[in-house]
Amino acid sequence: MISIPKGTKDVLPSTSYKWQFIEDCAREVARQFNINEVRTPVFEHTELFARGVGDTTDIVNKEMYTFLDKGGRSITLKPEGTAGVARMFIENGLASSPLPMKSFYITPCYRYERPQAGRLREFHQFGVEVYGSPSPAADAEVIFAASSFLNKLGIKDTRLEINSIGCKTCRAQYNAALRDYFKPRLAEMCATCNERFTKNPLRMLDCKEEECKKIAAGAPSILDYLCPDCAAHFESVKNLLSAQGIEYVVNPGIVRGLDYYTRTVFEFVSTSIGAQGTVCAGGRYDGLIAELGGSQTPAVGFAAGLERLMLLMDNTGVSFPAPHVPAIYIAGMDDVSRAKAFALVGALRARGISAECDLMGRSVKAQLKYADKLGAQYVAVIGESELATSSVNLKKMSDGSTNCVQLDDIGKYITENQGGTNG
Ligand code: ATP
Ligand code: MG
């Protein structure tokens, strides 16, 4: 038997309703915030990520699914959603569309990682991007959208951590301070951190090695190095969040660490899903679009990992709305009745009602057992006498009550009696 590739997962028919709920919540939040969906290819030219994401991230250094296609081009499966949207923005001249451009995506992402709980090789992100606004209001709006999404899912168990990593000016001074701090400790730190020390010391704050983490905990805080403009921007973001009633903690240890990231960075973190606690992460990246060859365009966004959200919801007992069940199952006793059941089901579906009948040639008893497994709300059995009287006893499965209904009126009856069910 051929098995599923390591680090990937199937969505089975019995659990797809959970994924649909998460995606529906994402789309509903997007609707409320007037954020339009965008779709970009699953694969892009490798250069988009290799420069678009920077070189000191794990993503670019170790995790990309890169291959040569049959035309000899280097292609990469998207490891994240932002770079593709930025390319789309530039390539389609969207800088001259009404700004801000607010877009969202729900996309698979691919990273060659060591699979573990909350860490897969194919996973999915819901992401939001707001292009064109330098205002703290855009940062706050993006954070507000992320927080609304988590609320809509029923997730309570996360903490919002925010930070500002300043602009090029403040970062230059901060990097110098970081180098002063880390220099005497370098021998105790991992090889990657030693490399980061030269290339981008900010990323040393993001190391996951225990020893490095310990050392990084005592590093100087970026917040002491913000220039007056960046400090004022951060103050405004915090004030806007407070005004919306969004609770946060300032964590100067949060960095995104890439050159194009500026000012606000944030994470929604949970302690209920083990080491991989960040379910949603984002920030401002005013430098990205220019770095990819577009005009200087401020941008802010986030991406939420859907598998981690699912894990969190399952681990903390967040309930999902009940899965879809058919409104009615119509069983047939013999061939003529089966044909009638088939026709009735067709007519009901044409009225928008979810209806089901036998496709397996089962006995009536087995059909009823199956209807029960499906969770059908009503069940009707058609035989000779039902055909003769053109009526049938509709059994309501929740309480066992029955009602005699004309065959042609089944649809009307169900519509009138269904109430708030999801058939
Ligand atoms: P981490 O520090 O956990 O590796 P990251 O910084 O690489 O995360 P981002 O690139 O910010 O993650 O991606 C945004 C979100 O996507 C993460 O917060 C997480 O919820 C999710 N995510 C990232 N990598 C994976 C993965 N390999 N499997 C499942 N979800 C992931
Ligand atoms: Mg990662």
XYZ file of C-alpha atoms and ligand atoms in Angstrom:
455
model
C 0.000 0.000 0.000
C 1.233 3.501 -0.778
C 1.126 5.668 2.334
C 0.696 9.404 2.815
C 3.940 11.437 2.697
C 5.493 12.261 6.074
C 4.235 15.499 7.604
C 0.984 15.620 5.627
C -2.567 14.827 6.668
C -5.810 13.748 5.043
C -9.064 15.439 5.914
C -11.584 12.612 6.273
C -15.277 12.945 5.421
C -16.131 12.661 9.100
C -13.998 15.649 10.146
C -14.191 18.018 7.189
C -17.003 19.921 8.925
C -14.439 21.151 11.440
C -12.207 22.552 8.727
C -15.209 24.105 7.039
C -16.162 25.798 10.305
C -12.686 27.293 10.695
C -12.684 28.473 7.086
C -16.229 29.839 7.370
C -15.171 31.867 10.420
C -12.196 33.242 8.485
C -14.429 34.240 5.573
C -17.017 35.772 7.888
C -14.418 37.919 9.651
C -13.046 38.945 6.254
C -16.548 39.964 5.186
C -17.035 42.085 8.295
C -13.696 43.791 7.739
C -14.236 44.185 3.967
C -11.209 42.106 3.178
C -11.288 40.493 -0.268
C -10.022 37.023 -1.034
C -6.964 36.594 -3.252
C -5.536 33.383 -4.666
C -1.990 32.973 -5.849
C -0.247 29.875 -7.225
C 0.953 27.119 -4.936
C 4.343 27.350 -6.668
C 6.391 30.412 -7.544
C 9.853 31.171 -8.862
C 12.291 30.359 -6.074
C 13.748 33.893 -6.123
C 10.464 35.263 -4.813
C 11.008 33.547 -1.476
C 14.770 33.431 -1.485
C 14.875 37.231 -1.542
C 11.300 37.933 -0.495
C 11.610 36.229 2.840
C 15.274 37.052 3.507
C 18.152 34.698 4.065
C 18.446 34.294 7.803
C 15.111 32.592 8.359
C 14.754 28.868 8.853
C 12.189 28.932 6.077
C 14.629 29.966 3.380
C 17.686 28.270 4.783
C 16.317 24.843 5.523
C 12.662 24.387 4.876
C 11.812 25.145 1.266
C 10.465 22.576 -1.177
C 12.517 23.601 -4.183
C 12.924 21.702 -7.437
C 13.749 22.220 -11.083
C 10.745 21.883 -13.382
C 10.986 20.228 -16.770
C 11.958 23.578 -18.281
C 14.917 23.806 -15.903
C 13.407 26.657 -13.828
C 13.852 26.671 -10.083
C 10.403 26.408 -8.561
C 9.410 26.502 -4.877
C 6.169 25.414 -3.228
C 4.972 28.399 -1.230
C 6.269 28.201 2.354
C 4.070 31.159 3.368
C 1.384 33.356 1.856
C 2.737 36.886 1.955
C 5.374 36.829 -0.791
C 2.902 35.625 -3.437
C 0.415 38.357 -2.554
C 3.179 40.967 -2.696
C 4.219 39.699 -6.140
C 0.592 39.826 -7.292
C 0.276 43.391 -5.991
C 3.334 44.541 -7.921
C 2.733 42.547 -11.105
C -0.854 43.786 -11.453
C -0.093 47.421 -10.684
C -2.413 47.335 -7.682
C -0.571 50.266 -6.097
C -2.810 52.432 -8.274
C -6.006 50.715 -7.083
C -7.900 52.298 -4.171
C -5.720 51.894 -1.091
C -5.485 50.361 1.356
C -5.768 47.065 -0.456
C -7.110 44.634 2.101
C -6.826 41.008 1.099
C -6.967 37.569 2.675
C -6.026 34.076 1.641
C -6.593 30.550 2.845
C -3.774 28.525 1.411
C -1.720 25.373 1.840
C 1.949 26.033 2.703
C 4.909 23.695 2.385
C 7.926 23.508 4.640
C 10.420 20.699 4.937
C 10.368 20.491 8.733
C 10.710 17.740 11.282
C 7.072 16.739 11.775
C 5.701 16.942 15.325
C 2.522 18.122 17.016
C 1.591 21.418 15.359
C 4.425 21.192 12.852
C 3.677 19.673 9.468
C 5.181 19.683 5.994
C 1.909 20.650 4.402
C -0.202 22.958 6.547
C -2.714 25.720 5.960
C -2.769 29.398 6.706
C -5.473 32.005 6.882
C -3.667 35.262 6.239
C -4.622 38.916 5.968
C -2.594 41.615 4.223
C -3.258 45.353 4.299
C -1.179 47.283 1.760
C -0.758 51.023 1.441
C -1.278 52.386 4.949
C 1.557 53.496 7.243
C -0.986 54.391 9.942
C -1.047 52.647 13.338
C -4.752 52.191 12.640
C -3.866 49.609 9.986
C -1.738 47.672 12.497
C -4.564 47.785 15.019
C -7.108 46.743 12.407
C -5.062 43.708 11.396
C -4.629 42.671 15.035
C -8.320 43.270 15.599
C -9.172 41.029 12.621
C -6.953 38.257 14.007
C -8.493 38.596 17.442
C -12.034 38.584 15.990
C -11.184 35.410 14.097
C -10.001 33.653 17.279
C -13.114 34.854 19.129
C -15.394 33.619 16.382
C -13.764 30.200 16.619
C -14.545 30.190 20.338
C -10.874 30.216 21.326
C -10.284 31.938 24.633
C -7.004 30.455 25.590
C -4.532 32.743 23.790
C -2.431 35.677 24.840
C -1.647 38.532 22.464
C 2.006 39.541 22.647
C 3.150 42.639 20.798
C 6.400 44.414 20.209
C 7.950 47.013 17.941
C 11.196 46.279 16.172
C 11.547 49.836 14.924
C 12.784 51.051 11.564
C 16.184 50.877 9.836
C 17.466 53.774 11.931
C 16.600 52.347 15.332
C 17.587 48.846 14.243
C 21.143 49.861 13.323
C 21.768 51.059 16.869
C 19.979 48.105 18.380
C 21.945 45.592 16.296
C 25.136 47.202 17.546
C 23.903 46.841 21.142
C 22.964 43.208 20.502
C 26.404 42.457 19.085
C 28.022 44.026 22.145
C 25.840 41.853 24.363
C 26.191 38.556 22.496
C 29.856 38.798 21.533
C 31.304 37.448 24.808
C 28.702 34.623 24.884
C 29.044 33.430 21.272
C 31.038 30.324 22.152
C 28.094 29.058 24.238
C 25.585 29.592 21.425
C 24.547 27.376 18.497
C 26.122 27.512 15.043
C 23.054 29.189 13.553
C 23.196 31.946 16.156
C 26.859 32.468 15.365
C 25.876 32.947 11.756
C 23.003 35.243 12.731
C 25.459 37.285 14.785
C 27.075 38.512 11.589
C 24.080 38.550 9.251
C 21.184 39.619 11.439
C 21.654 39.580 15.240
C 17.951 40.312 15.788
C 17.161 36.739 14.837
C 19.285 35.494 17.744
C 16.330 36.458 19.929
C 14.202 33.932 18.037
C 16.416 30.861 18.553
C 14.666 27.760 19.834
C 17.773 26.154 21.429
C 17.487 26.155 25.234
C 20.980 27.522 25.895
C 20.576 30.304 23.307
C 17.155 31.163 24.712
C 18.629 31.562 28.183
C 21.314 33.902 26.940
C 18.897 35.841 24.739
C 16.625 36.448 27.736
C 19.149 38.908 29.148
C 19.682 40.823 25.888
C 18.975 44.558 25.713
C 15.389 45.458 24.783
C 14.601 46.922 21.377
C 12.088 49.175 23.105
C 14.955 51.160 24.628
C 16.277 51.873 21.139
C 13.154 53.020 19.276
C 13.449 56.413 17.551
C 10.785 58.981 18.510
C 8.663 58.230 15.398
C 8.688 54.482 15.978
C 7.996 54.944 19.683
C 5.010 57.177 18.900
C 3.724 54.676 16.318
C 3.914 51.858 18.873
C 2.128 53.999 21.493
C -0.702 54.644 19.025
C -1.065 50.964 18.169
C -1.308 50.120 21.868
C -3.837 52.879 22.493
C -5.995 51.751 19.589
C -5.938 48.169 20.871
C -6.909 49.291 24.352
C -9.724 51.393 22.915
C -11.087 48.234 21.241
C -10.821 46.356 24.508
C -8.122 44.058 23.175
C -5.783 42.857 25.893
C -2.102 42.464 25.129
C 1.249 42.101 26.775
C 4.358 43.793 25.444
C 7.064 41.207 24.818
C 10.315 42.749 23.577
C 11.541 39.227 22.751
C 9.222 38.866 19.757
C 11.093 39.488 16.533
C 10.380 38.667 12.984
C 13.920 39.543 12.237
C 13.829 40.136 8.490
C 15.059 43.344 6.982
C 11.705 44.185 5.533
C 9.881 43.901 8.851
C 9.402 47.216 10.572
C 7.734 48.438 13.709
C 4.816 46.323 14.957
C 5.199 42.580 15.384
C 2.752 40.367 17.243
C 1.848 36.804 18.089
C -1.191 35.102 19.538
C 0.237 32.391 21.790
C -1.394 29.478 23.549
C 0.000 27.341 26.340
C -2.365 24.438 25.617
C -0.716 22.877 22.589
C 2.809 22.240 23.743
C 5.935 23.737 22.286
C 4.332 24.957 19.063
C 2.229 27.556 20.869
C 2.058 30.343 18.304
C -1.231 30.033 16.457
C -1.134 33.363 14.685
C 1.716 35.715 13.912
C 2.079 38.954 12.048
C 3.437 42.417 11.813
C 4.321 45.356 9.657
C 6.641 44.907 6.684
C 7.022 48.294 5.082
C 10.105 47.200 3.163
C 8.863 44.063 1.410
C 7.157 45.432 -1.669
C 10.056 47.735 -2.501
C 12.478 44.868 -1.919
C 10.553 42.829 -4.491
C 10.815 45.637 -7.032
C 7.558 47.509 -6.389
C 7.131 51.098 -5.291
C 7.649 51.819 -1.588
C 4.369 50.582 -0.072
C 3.715 50.165 3.639
C 2.150 46.839 4.562
C 0.917 44.965 7.604
C -0.602 41.514 8.004
C -0.823 38.221 9.837
C -1.014 34.512 9.167
C -2.769 31.964 11.359
C -1.894 28.276 11.169
C -5.160 26.365 10.802
C -3.825 22.998 12.005
C -2.548 24.593 15.203
C -5.894 26.288 15.730
C -7.630 22.937 15.266
C -5.246 21.325 17.754
C -5.897 24.119 20.230
C -9.665 23.844 19.817
C -9.577 20.066 20.270
C -7.217 20.260 23.266
C -9.246 22.896 25.089
C -12.653 21.402 24.291
C -13.909 24.226 22.092
C -17.060 22.872 20.496
C -17.724 22.890 16.784
C -21.191 23.381 15.342
C -22.818 20.006 14.634
C -21.907 18.529 11.255
C -24.384 18.615 8.431
C -27.024 15.865 8.419
C -29.631 15.074 5.744
C -33.103 16.441 6.424
C -34.741 13.274 5.185
C -34.017 9.709 4.194
C -36.612 8.020 1.983
C -36.456 4.231 2.017
C -38.065 2.032 -0.628
C -39.545 -1.440 0.003
C -39.394 -2.765 -3.573
C -38.098 -1.722 -6.955
C -41.104 0.463 -7.840
C -40.978 2.218 -4.442
C -37.241 2.667 -4.705
C -37.702 4.404 -8.042
C -40.327 6.645 -6.447
C -38.006 7.382 -3.507
C -35.265 8.305 -5.964
C -37.597 10.711 -7.795
C -38.869 12.256 -4.551
C -35.336 12.802 -3.289
C -34.521 14.552 -6.568
C -37.532 16.850 -6.216
C -36.630 17.672 -2.611
C -33.050 18.518 -3.524
C -34.370 20.799 -6.257
C -36.156 22.687 -3.441
C -32.859 23.037 -1.593
C -33.529 20.248 0.894
C -30.796 17.754 1.705
C -32.339 14.351 1.005
C -31.014 10.828 0.686
C -32.174 7.406 -0.509
C -30.700 3.964 -1.029
C -27.849 3.533 -3.503
C -26.747 0.146 -2.206
C -29.726 -2.089 -2.914
C -30.192 -2.659 0.812
C -33.148 -4.209 2.614
C -35.537 -1.766 4.291
C -34.111 -2.690 7.677
C -30.579 -1.965 6.483
C -31.703 1.269 4.845
C -33.175 2.456 8.151
C -30.025 1.540 10.004
C -28.009 3.571 7.519
C -30.431 6.519 7.782
C -29.903 6.435 11.521
C -26.125 6.459 11.103
C -26.412 9.449 8.784
C -28.424 11.241 11.450
C -31.308 11.967 9.042
C -33.876 14.205 10.726
C -36.890 12.574 9.099
C -37.321 9.099 7.694
C -40.053 7.859 5.336
C -40.604 4.309 4.082
C -42.385 3.900 0.771
C -44.091 0.681 -0.253
C -47.207 -0.452 -2.123
C -49.718 1.189 0.203
C -47.842 4.525 0.227
C -47.823 4.491 -3.553
C -51.542 3.661 -3.578
C -52.474 6.522 -1.230
C -49.723 8.909 -2.409
C -48.981 9.585 1.243
C -46.436 8.469 3.800
C -45.778 8.529 7.536
C -42.878 10.893 8.117
C -41.017 9.895 11.219
C -39.206 12.606 13.118
C -36.124 10.866 14.429
C -35.480 13.181 17.375
C -38.704 12.231 19.171
C -40.116 9.308 17.170
C -43.340 11.169 16.354
C -44.975 10.494 12.992
C -47.150 12.527 10.679
C -48.996 11.402 7.581
C -48.008 13.661 4.689
C -48.895 13.641 0.985
C -45.863 12.587 -1.063
C -46.012 15.830 -3.002
C -46.091 17.831 0.242
C -42.997 16.329 1.897
C -40.856 19.276 0.870
C -43.327 21.825 2.159
C -43.722 19.909 5.422
C -40.000 19.693 6.026
C -39.421 23.340 5.219
C -42.161 24.365 7.644
C -41.124 22.008 10.442
C -37.394 22.017 10.204
C -36.841 25.091 12.363
C -33.251 25.911 13.131
C -31.685 22.671 11.928
C -28.860 22.447 9.487
C -30.271 19.880 7.020
P 7.436 28.607 14.323
O 8.207 29.576 15.144
O 6.455 27.800 15.093
O 8.288 27.769 13.413
P 7.071 30.428 12.195
O 7.624 31.688 12.741
O 7.898 29.612 11.283
O 6.528 29.497 13.385
P 5.215 31.816 10.528
O 6.081 31.748 9.345
O 5.050 33.090 11.260
O 5.642 30.690 11.572
O 3.778 31.208 10.151
C 2.566 31.670 10.737
C 1.831 30.565 11.439
O 1.758 29.399 10.626
C 2.492 30.056 12.707
O 2.180 30.866 13.779
C 1.886 28.695 12.855
O 0.584 28.780 13.425
C 1.764 28.234 11.433
N 2.859 27.352 11.063
C 4.131 27.691 10.713
N 4.851 26.605 10.389
C 4.015 25.542 10.525
C 4.148 24.120 10.312
N 5.287 23.586 9.864
N 3.083 23.334 10.532
C 1.909 23.861 10.957
N 1.717 25.174 11.175
C 2.751 26.013 10.955
Mg 9.118 27.951 11.544
